[in-house]
mmCIF file of C-alpha atoms in Angstrom:
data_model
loop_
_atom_site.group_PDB
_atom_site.id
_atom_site.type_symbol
_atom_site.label_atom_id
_atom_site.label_comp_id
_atom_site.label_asym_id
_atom_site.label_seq_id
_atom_site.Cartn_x
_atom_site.Cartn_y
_atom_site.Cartn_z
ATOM 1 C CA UNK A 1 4.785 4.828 0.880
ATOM 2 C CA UNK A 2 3.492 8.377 1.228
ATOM 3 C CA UNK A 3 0.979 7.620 3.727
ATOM 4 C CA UNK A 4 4.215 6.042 5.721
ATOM 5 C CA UNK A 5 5.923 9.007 5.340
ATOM 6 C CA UNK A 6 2.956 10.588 7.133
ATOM 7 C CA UNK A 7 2.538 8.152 9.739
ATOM 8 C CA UNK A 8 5.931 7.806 10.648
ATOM 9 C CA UNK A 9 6.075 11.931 11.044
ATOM 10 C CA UNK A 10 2.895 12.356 13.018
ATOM 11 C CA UNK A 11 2.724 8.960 15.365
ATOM 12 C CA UNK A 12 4.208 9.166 18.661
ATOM 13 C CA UNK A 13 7.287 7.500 18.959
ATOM 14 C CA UNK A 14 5.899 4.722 21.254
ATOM 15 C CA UNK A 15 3.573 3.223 18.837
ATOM 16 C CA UNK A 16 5.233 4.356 15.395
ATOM 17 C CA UNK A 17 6.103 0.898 14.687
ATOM 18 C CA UNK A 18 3.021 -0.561 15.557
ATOM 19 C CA UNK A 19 1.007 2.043 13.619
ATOM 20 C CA UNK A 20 2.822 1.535 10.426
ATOM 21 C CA UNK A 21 2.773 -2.498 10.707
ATOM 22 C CA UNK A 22 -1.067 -2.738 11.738
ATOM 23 C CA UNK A 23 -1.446 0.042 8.500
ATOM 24 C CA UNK A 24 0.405 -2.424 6.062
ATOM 25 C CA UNK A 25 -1.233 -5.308 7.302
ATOM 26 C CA UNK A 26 -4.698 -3.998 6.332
ATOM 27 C CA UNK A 27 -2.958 -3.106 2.970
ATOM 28 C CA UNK A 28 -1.453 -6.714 2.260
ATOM 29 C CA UNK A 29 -5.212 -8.067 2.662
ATOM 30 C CA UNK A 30 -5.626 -6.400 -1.045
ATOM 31 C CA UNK A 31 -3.942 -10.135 -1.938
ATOM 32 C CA UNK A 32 -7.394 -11.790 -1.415
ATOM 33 C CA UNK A 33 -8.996 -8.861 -3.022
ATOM 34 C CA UNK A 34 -6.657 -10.150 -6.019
ATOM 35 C CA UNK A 35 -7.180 -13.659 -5.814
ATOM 36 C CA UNK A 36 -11.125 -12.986 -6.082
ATOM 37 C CA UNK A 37 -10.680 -10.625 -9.585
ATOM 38 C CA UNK A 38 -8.797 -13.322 -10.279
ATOM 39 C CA UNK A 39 -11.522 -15.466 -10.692
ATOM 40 C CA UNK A 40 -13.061 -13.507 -13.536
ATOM 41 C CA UNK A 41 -10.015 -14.419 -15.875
ATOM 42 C CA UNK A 42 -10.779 -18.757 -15.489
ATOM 43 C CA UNK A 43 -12.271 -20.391 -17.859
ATOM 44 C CA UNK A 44 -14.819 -22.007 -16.746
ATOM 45 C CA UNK A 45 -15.118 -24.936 -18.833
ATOM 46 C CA UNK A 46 -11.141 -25.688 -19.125
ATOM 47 C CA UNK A 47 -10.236 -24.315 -15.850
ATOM 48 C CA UNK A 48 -7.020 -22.184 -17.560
ATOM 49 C CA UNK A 49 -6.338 -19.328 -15.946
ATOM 50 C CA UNK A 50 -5.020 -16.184 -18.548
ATOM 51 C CA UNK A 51 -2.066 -14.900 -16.354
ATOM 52 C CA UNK A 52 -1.226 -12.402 -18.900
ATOM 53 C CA UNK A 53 -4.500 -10.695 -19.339
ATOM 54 C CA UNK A 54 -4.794 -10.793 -15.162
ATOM 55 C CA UNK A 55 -1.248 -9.556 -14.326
ATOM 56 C CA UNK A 56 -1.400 -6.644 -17.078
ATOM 57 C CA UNK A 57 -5.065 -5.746 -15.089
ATOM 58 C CA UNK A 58 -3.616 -5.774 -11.585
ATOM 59 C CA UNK A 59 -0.506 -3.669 -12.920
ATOM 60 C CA UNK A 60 -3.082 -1.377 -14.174
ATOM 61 C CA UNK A 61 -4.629 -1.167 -11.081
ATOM 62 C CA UNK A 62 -1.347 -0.799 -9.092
ATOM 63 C CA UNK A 63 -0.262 1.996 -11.532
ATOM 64 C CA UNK A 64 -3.085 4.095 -11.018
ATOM 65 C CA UNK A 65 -2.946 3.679 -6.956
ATOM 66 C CA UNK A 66 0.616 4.579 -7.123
ATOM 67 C CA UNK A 67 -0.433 7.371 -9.339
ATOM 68 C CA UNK A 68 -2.384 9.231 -7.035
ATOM 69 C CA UNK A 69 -0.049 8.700 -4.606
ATOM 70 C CA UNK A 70 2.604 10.334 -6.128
ATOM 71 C CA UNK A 71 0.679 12.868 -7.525
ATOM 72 C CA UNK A 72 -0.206 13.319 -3.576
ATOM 73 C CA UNK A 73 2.935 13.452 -2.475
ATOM 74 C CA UNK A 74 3.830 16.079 -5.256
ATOM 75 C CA UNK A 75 1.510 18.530 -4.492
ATOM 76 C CA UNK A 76 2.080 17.883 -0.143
ATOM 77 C CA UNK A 77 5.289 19.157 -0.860
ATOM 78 C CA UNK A 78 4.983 21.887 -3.201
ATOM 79 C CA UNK A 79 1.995 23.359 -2.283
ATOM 80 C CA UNK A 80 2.827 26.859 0.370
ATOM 81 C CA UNK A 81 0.020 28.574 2.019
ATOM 82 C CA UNK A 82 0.220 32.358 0.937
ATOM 83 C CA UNK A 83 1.819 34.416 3.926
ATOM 84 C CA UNK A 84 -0.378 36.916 6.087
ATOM 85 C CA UNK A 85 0.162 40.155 6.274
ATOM 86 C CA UNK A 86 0.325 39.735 10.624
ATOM 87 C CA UNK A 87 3.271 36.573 9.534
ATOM 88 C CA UNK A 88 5.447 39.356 7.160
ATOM 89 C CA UNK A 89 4.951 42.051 9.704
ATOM 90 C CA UNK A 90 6.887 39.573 12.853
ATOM 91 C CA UNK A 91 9.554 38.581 9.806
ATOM 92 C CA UNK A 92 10.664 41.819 9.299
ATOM 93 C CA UNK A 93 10.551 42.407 13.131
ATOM 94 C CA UNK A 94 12.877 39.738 13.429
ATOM 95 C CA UNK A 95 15.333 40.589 10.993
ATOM 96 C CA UNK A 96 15.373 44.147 12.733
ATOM 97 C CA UNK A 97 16.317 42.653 16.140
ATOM 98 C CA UNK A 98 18.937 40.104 14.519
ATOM 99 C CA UNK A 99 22.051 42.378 14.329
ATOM 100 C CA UNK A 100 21.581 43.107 18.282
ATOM 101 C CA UNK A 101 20.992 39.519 18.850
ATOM 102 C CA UNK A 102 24.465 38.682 17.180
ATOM 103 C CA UNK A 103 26.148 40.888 19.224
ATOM 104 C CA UNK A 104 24.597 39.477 22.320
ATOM 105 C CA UNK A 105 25.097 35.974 21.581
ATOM 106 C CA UNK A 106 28.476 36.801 20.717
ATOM 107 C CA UNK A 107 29.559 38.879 23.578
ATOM 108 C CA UNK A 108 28.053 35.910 26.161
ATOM 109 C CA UNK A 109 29.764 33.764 23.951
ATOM 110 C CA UNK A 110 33.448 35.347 25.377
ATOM 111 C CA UNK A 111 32.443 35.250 28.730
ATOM 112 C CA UNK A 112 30.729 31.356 29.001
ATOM 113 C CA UNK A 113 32.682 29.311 31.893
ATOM 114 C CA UNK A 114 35.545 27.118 29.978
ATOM 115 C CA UNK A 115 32.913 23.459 31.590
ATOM 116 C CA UNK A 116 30.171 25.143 29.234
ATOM 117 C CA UNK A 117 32.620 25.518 26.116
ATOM 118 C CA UNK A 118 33.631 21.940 26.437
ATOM 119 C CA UNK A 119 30.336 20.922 27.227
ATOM 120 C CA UNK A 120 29.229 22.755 23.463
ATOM 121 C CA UNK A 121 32.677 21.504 22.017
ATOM 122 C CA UNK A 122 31.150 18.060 23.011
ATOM 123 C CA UNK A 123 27.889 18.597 20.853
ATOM 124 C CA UNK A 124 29.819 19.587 18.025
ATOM 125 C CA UNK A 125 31.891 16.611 18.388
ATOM 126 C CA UNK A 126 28.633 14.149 18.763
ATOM 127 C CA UNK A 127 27.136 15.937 15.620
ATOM 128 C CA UNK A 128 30.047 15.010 13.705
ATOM 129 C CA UNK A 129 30.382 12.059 14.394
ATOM 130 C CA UNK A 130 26.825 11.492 14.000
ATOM 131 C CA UNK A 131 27.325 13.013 10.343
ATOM 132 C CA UNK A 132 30.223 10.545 9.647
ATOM 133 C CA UNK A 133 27.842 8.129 10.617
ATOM 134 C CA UNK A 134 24.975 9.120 8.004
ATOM 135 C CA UNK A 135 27.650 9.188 5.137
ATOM 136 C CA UNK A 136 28.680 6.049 5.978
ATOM 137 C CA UNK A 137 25.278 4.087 6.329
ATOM 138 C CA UNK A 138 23.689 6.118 3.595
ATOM 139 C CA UNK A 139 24.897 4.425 0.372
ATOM 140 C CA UNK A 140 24.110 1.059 2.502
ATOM 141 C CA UNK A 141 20.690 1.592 3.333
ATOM 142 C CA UNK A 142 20.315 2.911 -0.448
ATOM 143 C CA UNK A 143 21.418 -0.389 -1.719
ATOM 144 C CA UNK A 144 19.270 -2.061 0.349
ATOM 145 C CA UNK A 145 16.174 -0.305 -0.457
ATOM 146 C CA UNK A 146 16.923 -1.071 -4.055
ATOM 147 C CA UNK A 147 17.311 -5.059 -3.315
ATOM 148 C CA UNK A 148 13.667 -4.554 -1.741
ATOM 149 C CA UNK A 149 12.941 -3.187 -4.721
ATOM 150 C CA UNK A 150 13.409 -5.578 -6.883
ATOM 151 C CA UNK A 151 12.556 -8.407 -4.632
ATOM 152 C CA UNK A 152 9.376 -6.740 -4.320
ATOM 153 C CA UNK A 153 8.867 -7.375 -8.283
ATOM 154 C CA UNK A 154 9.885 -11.047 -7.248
ATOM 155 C CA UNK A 155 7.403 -11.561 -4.365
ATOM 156 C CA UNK A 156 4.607 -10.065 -7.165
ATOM 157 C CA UNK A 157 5.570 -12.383 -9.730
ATOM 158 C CA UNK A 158 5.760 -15.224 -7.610
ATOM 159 C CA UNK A 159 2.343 -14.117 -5.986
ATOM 160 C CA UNK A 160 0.772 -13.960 -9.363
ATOM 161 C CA UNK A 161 2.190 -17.286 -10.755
ATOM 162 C CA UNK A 162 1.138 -19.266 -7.321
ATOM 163 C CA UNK A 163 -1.978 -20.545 -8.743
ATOM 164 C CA UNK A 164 -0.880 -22.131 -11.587
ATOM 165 C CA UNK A 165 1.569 -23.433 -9.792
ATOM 166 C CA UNK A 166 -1.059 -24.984 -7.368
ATOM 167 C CA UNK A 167 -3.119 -25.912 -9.988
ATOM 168 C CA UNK A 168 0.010 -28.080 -11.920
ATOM 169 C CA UNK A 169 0.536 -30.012 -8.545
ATOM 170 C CA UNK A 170 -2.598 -30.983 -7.458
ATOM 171 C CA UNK A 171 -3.805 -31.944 -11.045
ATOM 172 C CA UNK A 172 -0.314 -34.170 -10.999
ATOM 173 C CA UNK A 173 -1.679 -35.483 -7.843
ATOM 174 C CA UNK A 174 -4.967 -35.641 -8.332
ATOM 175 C CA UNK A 175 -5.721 -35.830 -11.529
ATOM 176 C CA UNK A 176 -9.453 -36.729 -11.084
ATOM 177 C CA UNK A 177 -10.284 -33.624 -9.553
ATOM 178 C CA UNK A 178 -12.639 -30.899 -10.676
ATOM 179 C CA UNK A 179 -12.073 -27.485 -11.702
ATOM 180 C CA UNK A 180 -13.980 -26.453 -8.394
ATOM 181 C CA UNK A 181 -11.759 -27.779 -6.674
ATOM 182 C CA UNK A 182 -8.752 -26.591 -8.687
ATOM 183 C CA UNK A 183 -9.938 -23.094 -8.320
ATOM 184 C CA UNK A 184 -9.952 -23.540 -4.637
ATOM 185 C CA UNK A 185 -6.677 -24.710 -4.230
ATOM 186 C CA UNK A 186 -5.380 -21.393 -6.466
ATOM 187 C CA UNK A 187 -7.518 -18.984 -4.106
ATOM 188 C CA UNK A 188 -5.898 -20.677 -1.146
ATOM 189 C CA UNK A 189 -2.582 -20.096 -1.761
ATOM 190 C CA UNK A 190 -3.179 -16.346 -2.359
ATOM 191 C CA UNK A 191 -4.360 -16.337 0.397
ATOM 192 C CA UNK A 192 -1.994 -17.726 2.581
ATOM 193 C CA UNK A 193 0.338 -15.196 1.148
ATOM 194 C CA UNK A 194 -1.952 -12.495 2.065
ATOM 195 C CA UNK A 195 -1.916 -13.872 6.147
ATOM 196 C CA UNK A 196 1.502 -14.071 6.311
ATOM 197 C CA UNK A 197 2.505 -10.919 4.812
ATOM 198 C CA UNK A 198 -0.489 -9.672 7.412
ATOM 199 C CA UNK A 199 1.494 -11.832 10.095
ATOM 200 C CA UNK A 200 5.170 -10.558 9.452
ATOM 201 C CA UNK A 201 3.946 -6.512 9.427
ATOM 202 C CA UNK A 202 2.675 -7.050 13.270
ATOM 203 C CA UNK A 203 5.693 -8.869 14.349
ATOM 204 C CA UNK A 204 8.624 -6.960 11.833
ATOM 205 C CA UNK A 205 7.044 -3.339 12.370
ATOM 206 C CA UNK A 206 7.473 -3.177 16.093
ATOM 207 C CA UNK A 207 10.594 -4.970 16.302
ATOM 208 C CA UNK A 208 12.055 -3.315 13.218
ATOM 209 C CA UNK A 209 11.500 0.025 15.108
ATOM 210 C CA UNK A 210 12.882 -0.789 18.310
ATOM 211 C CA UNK A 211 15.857 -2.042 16.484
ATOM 212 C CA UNK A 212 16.222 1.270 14.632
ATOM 213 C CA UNK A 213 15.799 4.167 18.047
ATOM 214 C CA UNK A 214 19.196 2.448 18.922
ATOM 215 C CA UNK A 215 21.013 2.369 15.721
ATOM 216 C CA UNK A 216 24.083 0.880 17.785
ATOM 217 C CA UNK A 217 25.013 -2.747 16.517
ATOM 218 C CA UNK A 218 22.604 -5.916 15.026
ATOM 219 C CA UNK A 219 20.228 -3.265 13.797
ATOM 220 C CA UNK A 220 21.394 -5.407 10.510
ATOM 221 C CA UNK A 221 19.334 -8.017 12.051
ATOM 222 C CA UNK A 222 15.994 -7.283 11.365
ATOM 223 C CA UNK A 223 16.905 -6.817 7.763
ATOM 224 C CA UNK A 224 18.868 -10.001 7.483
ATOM 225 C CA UNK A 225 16.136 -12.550 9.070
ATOM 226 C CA UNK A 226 13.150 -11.404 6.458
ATOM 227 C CA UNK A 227 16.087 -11.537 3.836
ATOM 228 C CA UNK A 228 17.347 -14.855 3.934
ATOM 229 C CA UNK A 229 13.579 -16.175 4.978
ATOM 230 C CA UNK A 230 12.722 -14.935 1.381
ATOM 231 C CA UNK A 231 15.606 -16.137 -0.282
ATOM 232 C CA UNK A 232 15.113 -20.102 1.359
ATOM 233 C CA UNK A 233 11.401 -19.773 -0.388
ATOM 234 C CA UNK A 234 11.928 -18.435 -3.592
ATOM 235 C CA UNK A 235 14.957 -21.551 -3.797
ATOM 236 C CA UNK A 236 12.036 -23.736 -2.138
ATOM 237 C CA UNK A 237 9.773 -23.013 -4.194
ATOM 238 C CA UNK A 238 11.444 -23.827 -7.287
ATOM 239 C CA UNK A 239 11.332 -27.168 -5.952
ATOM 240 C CA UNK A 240 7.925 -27.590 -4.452
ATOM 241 C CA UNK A 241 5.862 -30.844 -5.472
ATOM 242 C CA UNK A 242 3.126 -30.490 -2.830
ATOM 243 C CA UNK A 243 0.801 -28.783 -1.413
ATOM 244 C CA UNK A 244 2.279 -28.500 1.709
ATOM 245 C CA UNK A 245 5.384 -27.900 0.947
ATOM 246 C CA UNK A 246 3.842 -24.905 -1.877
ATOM 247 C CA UNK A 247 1.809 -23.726 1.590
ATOM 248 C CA UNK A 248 4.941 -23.222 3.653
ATOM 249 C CA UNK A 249 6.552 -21.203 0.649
ATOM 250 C CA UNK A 250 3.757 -18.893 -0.075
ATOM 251 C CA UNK A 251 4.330 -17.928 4.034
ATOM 252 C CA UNK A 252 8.538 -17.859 4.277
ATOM 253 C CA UNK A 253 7.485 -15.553 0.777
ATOM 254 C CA UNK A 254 4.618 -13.553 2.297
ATOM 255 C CA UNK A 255 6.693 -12.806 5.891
ATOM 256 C CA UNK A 256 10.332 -11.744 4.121
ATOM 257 C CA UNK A 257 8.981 -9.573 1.872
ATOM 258 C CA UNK A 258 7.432 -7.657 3.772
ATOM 259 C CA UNK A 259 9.157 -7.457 6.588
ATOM 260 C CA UNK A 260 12.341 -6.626 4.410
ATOM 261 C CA UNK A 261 10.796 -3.730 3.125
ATOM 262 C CA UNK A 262 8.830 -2.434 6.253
ATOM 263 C CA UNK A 263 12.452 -2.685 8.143
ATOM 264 C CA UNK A 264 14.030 -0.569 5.499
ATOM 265 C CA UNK A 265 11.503 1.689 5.515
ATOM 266 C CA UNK A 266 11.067 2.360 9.025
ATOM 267 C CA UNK A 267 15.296 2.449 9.266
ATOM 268 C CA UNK A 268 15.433 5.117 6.455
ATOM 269 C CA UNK A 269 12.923 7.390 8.384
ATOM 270 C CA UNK A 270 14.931 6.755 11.410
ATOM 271 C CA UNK A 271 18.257 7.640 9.941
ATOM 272 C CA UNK A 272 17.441 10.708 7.256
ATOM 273 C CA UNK A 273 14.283 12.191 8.259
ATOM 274 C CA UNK A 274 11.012 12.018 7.001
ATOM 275 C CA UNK A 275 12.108 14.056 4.120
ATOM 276 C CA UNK A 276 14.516 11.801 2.868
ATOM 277 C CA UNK A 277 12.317 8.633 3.183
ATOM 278 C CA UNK A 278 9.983 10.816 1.259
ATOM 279 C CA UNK A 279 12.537 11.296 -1.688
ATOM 280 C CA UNK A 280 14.195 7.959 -1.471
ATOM 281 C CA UNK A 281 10.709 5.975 -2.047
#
């Protein structure tokens, strides 16, 4: 999240979108990464995977990341370069000159035409209403980010439990087969939900940000799609008694997820400000 706060402050406005999707595509790819540790938690000779002891060392892993990412983020923001002497000299230069400023400003101020009064009464009309706007959409958005939240701790449980899952079905299928072949089938669902969560941050990042630059009505679309997508697989997949139909679960999973978060993300920035995306995740 930090390094989206960054991106989303210094990318032109163009390719902000894609930037951030094509940066959280190479990040979902870690789910292989997982599904190959994984394989250092199977017994070999039964084939039983210990989910506990793997999920408690990918949280550990995950912690530590997140870690240094706050810890980043902490010292970004708190850390002020000292000010030059040249930089204190021009402040107090400018505080001189303020007082004749004001009385500038203010003396133009009585003589501006009555079309450039309306035309500033206008601005302070749009910035109102642009405020109104923010209080209104805030506690929204909020609520949203903490449904992506917890779905998020959904999507990892599911993505953690896929393999055993795999692994009950084809041995209910199949019972003949080996544990080679068991293992197999666990890596490839893993992976499939590392493709499609690859997938959904090209399409959802640009579209998600070319939703939010107009902020005007159906930008609730982008966040309702990936939303009810994931909510049709995790109710599918409490049903699943095949491969296939486990395959087509772990990518409805893989492409809500993430593209409910990367939507939220990208509409917070939009909204508040890089600052507030900054404090809200």
């Amino acid at each position: 999240m930090a390094v989206s706060a960054t991106v989303a402050k210094t990318a032109p406005l163009s390719v902000r979108g894609l930037l951030l999707g094509t940066m959280w595509m190479l990040a979902s790819l870690s789910t292989t990464t997982f599904a190959q540790i994984q394989n250092y938690f199977v017994n070999a000779e039964t084939g039983v995977i210990d989910m506990g002891r793997f999920t408690r060392t990918v949280a550990f892993i995950c912690a530590c990341v997140h870690s240094l990412a706050a810890i980043g983020m902490w010292f970004s923001s708190t850390a002020e370069e000292p000010a030059r002497p040249d930089e204190l000299e021009a402040a107090d230069a400018i505080a001189d000159g303020s007082d004749a400023e004001e009385d500038i400003s203010a003396a133009e101020h009585i003589l501006l035409p009555i079309s450039e009064k309306d035309a500033a009464s206008d601005t302070s009309t749009a910035s109102q209403l642009a405020l109104n706007k923010q209080i209104v959409l805030e506690p929204v958005f909020m609520l949203l980010w903490w449904a992506a939240f917890i779905f998020w701790g959904v999507d990892y449980t599911y993505t953690s439990n896929v393999p055993r899952v795999a692994r009950k079905i084809l041995r209910a299928h199949a019972p003949w087969s080996s544990n080679e072949t068991l293992q197999d089938a666990e890596r490839l669902q893993l992976q499939l939900v590392s493709i499609s969560c690859s997938v959904s941050y090209l399409v959802f990042g640009p579209l998600s940000d070319h939703i939010a630059k107009r902020l005007a009505k159906g930008h609730y679309l982008c966040l309702a799609i990936p939303s009810f997508c994931y909510t049709f697989a995790y109710l599918l997949g409490m049903f699943a008694h095949s491969i296939t139909t486990l395959s087509i679960v772990s990518f409805l999973m893989g492409i809500g997820g993430s593209g409910f978060t990367l939507a939220i993300a990208i509409f917070c920035c939009e909204s508040w400000g890089v600052q507030f995306y900054g404090v809200a995740v």
